XYZ file of C-alpha atoms in Angstrom:
523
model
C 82.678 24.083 58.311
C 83.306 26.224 54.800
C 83.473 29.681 55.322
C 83.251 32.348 52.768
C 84.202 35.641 53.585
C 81.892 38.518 52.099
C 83.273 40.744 49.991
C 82.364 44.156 48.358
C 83.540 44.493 44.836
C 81.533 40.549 43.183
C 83.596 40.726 40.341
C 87.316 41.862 41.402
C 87.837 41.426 45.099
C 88.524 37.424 46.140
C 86.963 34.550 47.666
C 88.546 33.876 51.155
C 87.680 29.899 51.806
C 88.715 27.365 54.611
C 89.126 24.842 52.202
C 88.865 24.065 48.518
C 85.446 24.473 47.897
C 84.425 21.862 45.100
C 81.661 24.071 43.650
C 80.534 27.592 45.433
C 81.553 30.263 42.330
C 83.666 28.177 40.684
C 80.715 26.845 38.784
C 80.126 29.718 37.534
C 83.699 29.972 36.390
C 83.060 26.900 34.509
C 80.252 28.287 32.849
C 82.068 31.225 31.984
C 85.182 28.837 30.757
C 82.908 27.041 28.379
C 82.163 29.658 26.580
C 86.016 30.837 26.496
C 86.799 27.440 25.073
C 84.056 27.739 22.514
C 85.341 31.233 21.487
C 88.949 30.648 21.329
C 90.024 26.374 20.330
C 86.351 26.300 18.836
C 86.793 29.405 16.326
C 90.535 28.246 16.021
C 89.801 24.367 14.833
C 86.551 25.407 13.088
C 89.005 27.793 10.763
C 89.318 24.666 8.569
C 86.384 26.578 6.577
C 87.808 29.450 5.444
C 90.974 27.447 3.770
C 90.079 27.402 0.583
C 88.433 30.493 0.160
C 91.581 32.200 1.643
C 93.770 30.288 -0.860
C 91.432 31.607 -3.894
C 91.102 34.971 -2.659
C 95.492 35.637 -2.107
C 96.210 32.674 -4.799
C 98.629 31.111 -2.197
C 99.390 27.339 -1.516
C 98.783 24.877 1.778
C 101.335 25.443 3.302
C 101.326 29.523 2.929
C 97.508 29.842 4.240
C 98.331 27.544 7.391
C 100.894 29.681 8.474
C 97.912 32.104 9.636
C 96.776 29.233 12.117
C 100.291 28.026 12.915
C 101.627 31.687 14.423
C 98.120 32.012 15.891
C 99.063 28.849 18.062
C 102.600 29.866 18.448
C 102.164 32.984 20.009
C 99.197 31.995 21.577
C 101.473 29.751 23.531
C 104.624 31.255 23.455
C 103.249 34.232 25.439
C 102.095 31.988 28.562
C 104.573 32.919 30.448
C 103.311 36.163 29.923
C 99.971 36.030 30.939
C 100.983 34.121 34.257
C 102.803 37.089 35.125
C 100.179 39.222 34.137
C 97.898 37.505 36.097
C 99.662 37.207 39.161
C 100.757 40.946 38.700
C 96.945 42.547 38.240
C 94.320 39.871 38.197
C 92.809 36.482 35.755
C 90.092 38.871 34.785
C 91.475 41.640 33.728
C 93.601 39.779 31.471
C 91.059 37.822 30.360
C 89.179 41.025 29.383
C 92.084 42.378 27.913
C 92.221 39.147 26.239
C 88.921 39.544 24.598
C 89.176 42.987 23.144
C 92.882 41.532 21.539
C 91.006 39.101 19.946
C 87.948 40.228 18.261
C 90.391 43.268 17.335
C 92.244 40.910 15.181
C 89.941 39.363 13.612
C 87.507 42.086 12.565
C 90.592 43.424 11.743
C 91.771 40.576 9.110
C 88.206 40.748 7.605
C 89.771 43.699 5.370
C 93.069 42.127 4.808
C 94.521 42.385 1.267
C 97.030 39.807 1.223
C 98.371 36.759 3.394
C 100.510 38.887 5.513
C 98.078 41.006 6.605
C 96.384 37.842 8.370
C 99.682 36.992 10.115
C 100.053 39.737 11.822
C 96.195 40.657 12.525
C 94.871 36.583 13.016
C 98.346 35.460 13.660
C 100.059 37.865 16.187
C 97.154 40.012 17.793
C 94.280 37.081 17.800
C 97.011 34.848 19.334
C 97.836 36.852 21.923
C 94.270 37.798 23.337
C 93.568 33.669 22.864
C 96.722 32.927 25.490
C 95.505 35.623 27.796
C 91.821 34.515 27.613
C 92.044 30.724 27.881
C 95.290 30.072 30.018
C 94.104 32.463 33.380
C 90.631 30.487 32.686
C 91.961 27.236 32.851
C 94.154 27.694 35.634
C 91.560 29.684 38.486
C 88.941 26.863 37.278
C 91.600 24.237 38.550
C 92.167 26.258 42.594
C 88.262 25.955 42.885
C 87.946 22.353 42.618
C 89.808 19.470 43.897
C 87.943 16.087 44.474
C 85.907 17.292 40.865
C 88.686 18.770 39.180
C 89.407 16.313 36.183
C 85.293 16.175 35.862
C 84.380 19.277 35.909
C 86.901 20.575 33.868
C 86.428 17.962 30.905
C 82.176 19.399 31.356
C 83.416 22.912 30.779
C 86.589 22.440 28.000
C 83.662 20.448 25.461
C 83.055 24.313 24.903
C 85.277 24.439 21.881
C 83.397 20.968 20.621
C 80.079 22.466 20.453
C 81.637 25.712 18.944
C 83.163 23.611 15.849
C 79.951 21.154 16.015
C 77.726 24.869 15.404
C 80.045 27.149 13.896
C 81.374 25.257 11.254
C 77.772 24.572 9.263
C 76.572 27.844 10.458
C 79.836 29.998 8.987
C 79.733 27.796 5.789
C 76.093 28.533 5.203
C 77.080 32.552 5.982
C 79.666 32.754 3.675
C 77.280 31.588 0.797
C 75.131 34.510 1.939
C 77.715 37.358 2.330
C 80.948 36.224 1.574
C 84.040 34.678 3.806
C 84.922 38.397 4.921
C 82.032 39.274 6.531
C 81.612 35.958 8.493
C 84.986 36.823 9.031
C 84.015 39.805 10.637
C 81.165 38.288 12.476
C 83.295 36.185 14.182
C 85.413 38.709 15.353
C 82.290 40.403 16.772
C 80.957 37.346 18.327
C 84.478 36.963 20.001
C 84.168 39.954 22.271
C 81.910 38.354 24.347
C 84.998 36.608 26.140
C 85.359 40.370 28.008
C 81.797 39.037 29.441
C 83.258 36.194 30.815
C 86.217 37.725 32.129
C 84.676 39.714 34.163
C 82.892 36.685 35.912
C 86.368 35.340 37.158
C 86.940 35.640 40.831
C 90.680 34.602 42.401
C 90.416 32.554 45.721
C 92.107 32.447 48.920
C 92.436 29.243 50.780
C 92.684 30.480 54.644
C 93.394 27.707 57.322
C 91.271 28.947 60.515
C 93.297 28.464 63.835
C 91.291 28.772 66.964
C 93.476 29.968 69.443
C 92.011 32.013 72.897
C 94.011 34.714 74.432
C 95.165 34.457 77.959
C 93.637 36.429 80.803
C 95.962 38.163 83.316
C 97.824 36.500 85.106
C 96.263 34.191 87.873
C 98.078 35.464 91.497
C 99.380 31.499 92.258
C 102.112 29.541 92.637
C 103.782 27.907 89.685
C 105.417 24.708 89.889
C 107.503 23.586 86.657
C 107.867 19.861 85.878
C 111.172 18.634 84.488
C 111.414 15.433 83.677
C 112.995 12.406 81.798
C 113.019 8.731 82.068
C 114.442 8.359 85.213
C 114.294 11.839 86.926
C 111.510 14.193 88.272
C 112.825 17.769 89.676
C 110.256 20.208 90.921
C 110.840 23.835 91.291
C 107.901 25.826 93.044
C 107.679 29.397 92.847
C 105.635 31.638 95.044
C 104.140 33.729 91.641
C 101.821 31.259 90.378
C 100.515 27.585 90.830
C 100.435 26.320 87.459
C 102.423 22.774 86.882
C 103.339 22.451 83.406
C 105.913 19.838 82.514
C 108.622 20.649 79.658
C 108.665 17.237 78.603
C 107.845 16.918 74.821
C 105.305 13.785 75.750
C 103.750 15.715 78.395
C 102.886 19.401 77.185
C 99.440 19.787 76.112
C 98.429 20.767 73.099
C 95.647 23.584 74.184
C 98.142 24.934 77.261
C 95.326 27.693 79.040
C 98.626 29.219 80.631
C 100.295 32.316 80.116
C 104.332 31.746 81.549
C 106.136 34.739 82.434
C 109.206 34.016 80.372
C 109.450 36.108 77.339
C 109.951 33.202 74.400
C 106.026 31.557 75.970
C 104.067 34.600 75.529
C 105.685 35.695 72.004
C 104.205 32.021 70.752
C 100.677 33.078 72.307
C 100.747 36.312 70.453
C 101.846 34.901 67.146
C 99.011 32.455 66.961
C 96.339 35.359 68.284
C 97.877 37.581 65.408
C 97.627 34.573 62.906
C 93.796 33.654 63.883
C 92.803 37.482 63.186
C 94.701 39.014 60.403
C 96.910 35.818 58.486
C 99.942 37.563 56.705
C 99.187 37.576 52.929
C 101.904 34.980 50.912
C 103.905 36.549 48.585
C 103.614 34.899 45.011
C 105.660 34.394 42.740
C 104.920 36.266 39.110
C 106.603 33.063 37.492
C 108.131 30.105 38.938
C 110.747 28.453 37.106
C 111.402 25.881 39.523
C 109.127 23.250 37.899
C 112.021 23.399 35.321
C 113.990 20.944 37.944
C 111.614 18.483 38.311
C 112.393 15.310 35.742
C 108.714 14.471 35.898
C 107.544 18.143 34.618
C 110.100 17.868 31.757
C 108.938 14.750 30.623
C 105.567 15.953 30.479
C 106.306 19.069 28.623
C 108.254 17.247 25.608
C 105.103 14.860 25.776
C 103.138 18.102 25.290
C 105.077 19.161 22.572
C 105.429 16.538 20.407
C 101.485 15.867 21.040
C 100.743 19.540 19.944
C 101.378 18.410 16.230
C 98.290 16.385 16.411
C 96.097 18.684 17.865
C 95.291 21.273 15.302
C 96.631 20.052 11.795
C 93.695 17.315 11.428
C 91.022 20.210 12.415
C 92.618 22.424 9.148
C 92.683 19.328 6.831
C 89.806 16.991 7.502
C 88.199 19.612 4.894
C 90.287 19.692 2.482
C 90.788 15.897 2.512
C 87.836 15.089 2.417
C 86.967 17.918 -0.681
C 89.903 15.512 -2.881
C 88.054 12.304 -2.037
C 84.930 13.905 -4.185
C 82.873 14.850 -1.187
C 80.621 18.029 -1.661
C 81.049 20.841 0.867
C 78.050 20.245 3.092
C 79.257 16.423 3.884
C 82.830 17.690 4.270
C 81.359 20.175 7.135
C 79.327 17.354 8.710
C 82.258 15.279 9.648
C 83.789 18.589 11.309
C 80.716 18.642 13.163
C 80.875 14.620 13.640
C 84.016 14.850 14.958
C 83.238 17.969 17.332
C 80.727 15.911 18.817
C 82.515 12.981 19.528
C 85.079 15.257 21.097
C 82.319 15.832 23.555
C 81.928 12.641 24.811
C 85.331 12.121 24.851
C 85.826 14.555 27.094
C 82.636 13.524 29.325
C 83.928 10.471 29.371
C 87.811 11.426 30.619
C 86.631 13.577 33.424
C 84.512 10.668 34.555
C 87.122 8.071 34.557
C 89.776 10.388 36.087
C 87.426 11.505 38.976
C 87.046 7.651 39.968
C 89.711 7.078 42.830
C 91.731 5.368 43.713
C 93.314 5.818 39.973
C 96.621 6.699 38.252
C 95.744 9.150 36.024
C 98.731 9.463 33.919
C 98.413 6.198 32.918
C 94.502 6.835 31.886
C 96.204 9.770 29.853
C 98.945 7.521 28.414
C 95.987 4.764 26.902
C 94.516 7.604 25.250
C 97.336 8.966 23.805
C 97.780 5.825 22.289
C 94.420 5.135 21.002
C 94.885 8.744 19.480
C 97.921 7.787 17.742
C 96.373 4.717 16.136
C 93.089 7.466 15.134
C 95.525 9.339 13.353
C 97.160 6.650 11.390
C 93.473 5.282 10.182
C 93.056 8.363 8.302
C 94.762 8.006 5.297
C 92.783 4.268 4.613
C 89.433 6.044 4.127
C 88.949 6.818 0.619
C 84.802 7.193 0.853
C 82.483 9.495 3.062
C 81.707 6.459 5.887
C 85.120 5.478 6.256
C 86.372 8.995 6.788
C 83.111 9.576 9.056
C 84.356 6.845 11.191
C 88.149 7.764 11.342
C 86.602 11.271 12.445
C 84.441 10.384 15.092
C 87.155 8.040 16.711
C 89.939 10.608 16.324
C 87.594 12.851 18.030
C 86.240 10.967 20.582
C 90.173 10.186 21.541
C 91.085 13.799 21.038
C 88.868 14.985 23.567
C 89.705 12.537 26.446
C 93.556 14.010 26.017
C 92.899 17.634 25.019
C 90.705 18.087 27.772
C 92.499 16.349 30.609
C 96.569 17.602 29.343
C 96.817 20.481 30.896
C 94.812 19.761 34.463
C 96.510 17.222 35.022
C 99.343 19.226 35.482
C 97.776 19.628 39.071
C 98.507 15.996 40.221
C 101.163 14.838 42.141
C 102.709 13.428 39.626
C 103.245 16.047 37.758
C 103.709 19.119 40.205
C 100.898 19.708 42.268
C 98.164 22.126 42.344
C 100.694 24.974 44.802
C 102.648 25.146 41.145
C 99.983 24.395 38.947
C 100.095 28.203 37.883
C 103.401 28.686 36.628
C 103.933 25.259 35.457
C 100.926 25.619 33.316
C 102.649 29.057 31.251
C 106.156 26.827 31.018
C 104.101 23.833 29.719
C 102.107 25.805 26.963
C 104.906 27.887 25.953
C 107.221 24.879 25.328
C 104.264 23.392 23.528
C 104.441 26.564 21.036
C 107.436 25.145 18.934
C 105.270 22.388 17.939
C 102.126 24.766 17.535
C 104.581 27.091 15.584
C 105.970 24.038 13.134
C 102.957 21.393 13.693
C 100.806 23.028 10.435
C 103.305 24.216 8.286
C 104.906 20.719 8.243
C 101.707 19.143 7.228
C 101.450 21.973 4.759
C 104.820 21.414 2.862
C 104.391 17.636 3.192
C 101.031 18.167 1.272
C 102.203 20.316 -1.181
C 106.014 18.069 -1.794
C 103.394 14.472 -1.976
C 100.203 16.296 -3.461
C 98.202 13.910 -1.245
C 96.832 15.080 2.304
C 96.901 11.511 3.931
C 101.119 12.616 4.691
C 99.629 15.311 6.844
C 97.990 12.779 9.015
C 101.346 10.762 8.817
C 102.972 13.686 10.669
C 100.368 14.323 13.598
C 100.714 10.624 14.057
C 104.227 10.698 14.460
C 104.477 13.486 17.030
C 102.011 11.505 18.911
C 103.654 8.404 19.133
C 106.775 10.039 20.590
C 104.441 12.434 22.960
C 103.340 8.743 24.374
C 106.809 7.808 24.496
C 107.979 10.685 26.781
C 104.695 10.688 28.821
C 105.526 6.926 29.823
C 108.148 8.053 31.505
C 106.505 10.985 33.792
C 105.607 8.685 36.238
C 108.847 6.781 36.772
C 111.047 9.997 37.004
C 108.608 11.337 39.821
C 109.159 7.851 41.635
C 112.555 8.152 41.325
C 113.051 11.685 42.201
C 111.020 11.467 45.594
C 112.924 8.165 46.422
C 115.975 9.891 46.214
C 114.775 12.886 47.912
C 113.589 10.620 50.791
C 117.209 8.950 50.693
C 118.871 11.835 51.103
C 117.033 12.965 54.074
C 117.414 9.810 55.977
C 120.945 10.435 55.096
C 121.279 13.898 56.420
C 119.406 12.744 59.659
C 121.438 9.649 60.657
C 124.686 11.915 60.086
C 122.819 15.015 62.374
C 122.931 14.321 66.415
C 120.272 15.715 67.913
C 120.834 18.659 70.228
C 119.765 17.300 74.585
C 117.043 19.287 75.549
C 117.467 21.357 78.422
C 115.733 19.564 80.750
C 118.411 16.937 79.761
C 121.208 18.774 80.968
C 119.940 20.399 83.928
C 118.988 16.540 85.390
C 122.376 15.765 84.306
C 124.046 17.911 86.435
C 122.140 17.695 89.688
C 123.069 13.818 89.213
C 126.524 14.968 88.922
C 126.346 17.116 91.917
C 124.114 13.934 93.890
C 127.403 12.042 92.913
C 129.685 13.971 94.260
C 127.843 14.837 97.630
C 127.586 10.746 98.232
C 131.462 10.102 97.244
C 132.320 13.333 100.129
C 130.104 11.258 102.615
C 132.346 8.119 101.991
């Protein structure tokens, strides 16, 4: 059975478990994850609606205002390696609290900026940071309480950030025609500190193996007869001290022995396993482990991250403003944001449902949709009237979600690096993915302004996708081929190691010997 041991402190001290638990308080760790997502990718993709007003209000061009987003992202994932070791080193929710009071610091904060600088550092450095120690930690205890559910119940909880751009986008455009794009700027910012709520919901857990081992009583005043044995040899030595038989043979010993032996090395095994039952050492983790850095299969999947990070966010900042130069009025242009949020949902509903089936390769699921999301962004630039951009929208999101939602779990399966790693392969993953984060919008942006036409934005997401597919087709192979040779080489290093005789071996060996030479004296 599932044991949970009680603890004192609810909201600091952690769950001790048997076994992965599947559910206990890690739903309410998802709960508290959906509304991290909401608060950090939802504000972040639903920033699409202060573009223009920001490029009125400093006079600057495309590619100046998406610099704000694009070192947001950057140092949102350039410091994961950071909050892993912050994590490890004090706790997920501290940072995450930490997290939240970063953020909505920022972006009250930028609410009195006076030029485009002033949102770099305020939206751009401090917002970024609190968003990579508020959603990373999140992400990565939701992933240790859940196993069987994992890919489900994390696609449930990331559709956060799709309800927060399906809500927030209407609702901050209608605000801003009330009081103006810096105080909705600053009502964000005090909606955002809510994430120090949900930090302080997050509980780590401790997976305990329980070994039921029963001390020895004193020792019983018999004789003890020891059995060594072979295949074609049986010696018995009898002792007046106890009366016992226990044979040394490895086919022979039971497994639950209710014997205490006098030798020394026999009773130092019974007290390790008594010591191990009652207080288990604590493991000593690793702050960061850069080991994942060796494994083909992990490096395939972080270029696939990278290159698939140029698709994630630039769409988000320009499905606006594309759709304002095809003579669509503001409110439509926010309703396929919202469109497009929505279909997110369901995409993700739909990935976690497919990847929880099993028997299933899930990389492969992941590698179709990647696909699909590549041909989403290439439709783009054919729709020239509301319907046909509605329709690119809601397929782009519906594919969006089953990969944004499902890229960084899936970091958990075996063939990536498995859940014991899934912590510090997670903060290497996202901080390689900052390059792309860092050059993903500005590209677009200078592509817009060099062709004056906002379709060659969508041209460039597409293209980092189809290479992201290209390098995640070959996570799968490179793990195949890595254990094969791993399994190669230690059928290699066995054949060329002789096993040492046991002792019993020996001993059998020489009485023969001595057997022998009594019957050649006789002759």
């Amino acid at each position: 059975k599932m044991t949970v041991k009680a603890v004192k402190m609810p909201c600091a001290a952690p769950n001790v478990y048997t076994k992965v638990p599947d559910g206990g308080w890690g739903w309410t760790i998802a709960f508290a994850f959906f509304f991290v997502e909401a608060l950090t990718y939802g504000i972040i993709k639903s920033f699409g609606v202060f573009f223009n007003d920001l490029m009125e209000s400093f006079d600057e061009t495309n590619s100046r205002i998406s610099w704000i987003i694009s070192i947001c992202v950057f140092v949102q994932t350039f410091t994961a390696p950071l909050s892993t070791v912050l994590s490890n080193r004090f706790g997920h929710h501290f940072v995450v609290m930490a997290g939240g009071v970063l953020i909505s610091t920022g972006m009250v904060t930028a609410s009195f900026a006076s030029t485009v600088v002033d949102m770099y550092v305020t939206i751009g450095v401090i917002s970024g940071l609190g968003y990579c120690l508020s959603f990373l930690p999140t992400v990565t205890i939701l992933s240790q309480y859940f196993d069987k559910r994992r890919s489900l119940v994390t696609a449930v909880a990331s559709t956060g950030e799709c309800f927060a751009v399906f809500s927030f986008a209407p609702a901050i455009t209608a605000l801003k025609e009330q009081i103006g794009w810096r105080y909705s700027l600053l009502s964000v910012g005090v909606l955002q500190l809510s994430i120090v709520i949900c930090g302080s919901l997050l509980r780590p857990i401790i997976i305990k193996e329980q070994e039921e081992v029963k001390a020895q009583p004193p020792e019983e005043p018999t004789e003890t007869k020891y059995m060594l044995e072979n295949e074609q040899t049986r010696t018995s030595i009898e002792s007046i001290d106890s009366g016992v038989e226990i044979t040394t043979s490895p086919s022979n010993v039971p497994g639950n022995t209710k014997a205490e032996l006098k030798s020394e090395e026999p009773k130092e095994h019974v007290q390790i396993l008594v010591e191990n039952n009652s207080t288990p050492p604590e493991p000593k983790t690793k702050l960061l482990d850069f080991s994942v850095m060796r494994d083909y299969s992990f490096i395939c999947y972080a270029f696939f991250g990278l290159f698939a990070t140029l698709g994630f966010f630039a769409p988000s900042l320009y499905i606006i403003p594309l759709s304002l130069s095809l003579g669509i009025s503001k409110d439509h242009s926010a309703y396929i944001l919202s469109a497009m949020a929505i279909a997110e949902v369901f995409g993700r509903i739909s990935a976690g449902w497919v990847l929880n089936k099993k028997p299933i390769r899930k990389i492969y699921i992941e590698l179709i949709c990647v696909v699909l999301l590549s041909v989403a962004l290439f439709a783009f630039p054919f729709a020239s009237e509301f319907w046909g951009l509605m329709t690119c929208s809601i397929f782009f999101g519906f594919m969006l979600g089953t990969v944004a939602g499902t890229h960084i779990p899936l970091l958990a399966e075996d063939d990536v690096v498995g859940i014991a790693k899934m912590s510090s392969a997670a903060g290497v993953y996202v901080f390689i993915q900052s390059f792309a984060g860092l050059a993903g919008p500005p590209l677009a942006g200078v592509l817009v302004d060099t062709t004056q036409n906002y379709s060659s934005a969508f041209y460039s997401c597409a293209a980092g996708m189809v290479l992201g597919a290209v390098f995640l087709s070959l996570v799968r192979p490179c793990k195949a081929g890595l254990c094969h040779h791993q399994q190669q080489c230690t059928e290699e290093s066995t054949a060329e190691v002789v096993p040492d005789p046991p002792d019993d071996f020996i001993e059998m060996d020489i009485g023969k010997a001595e057997n022998s030479g009594k019957g050649c004296d006789g002759v």
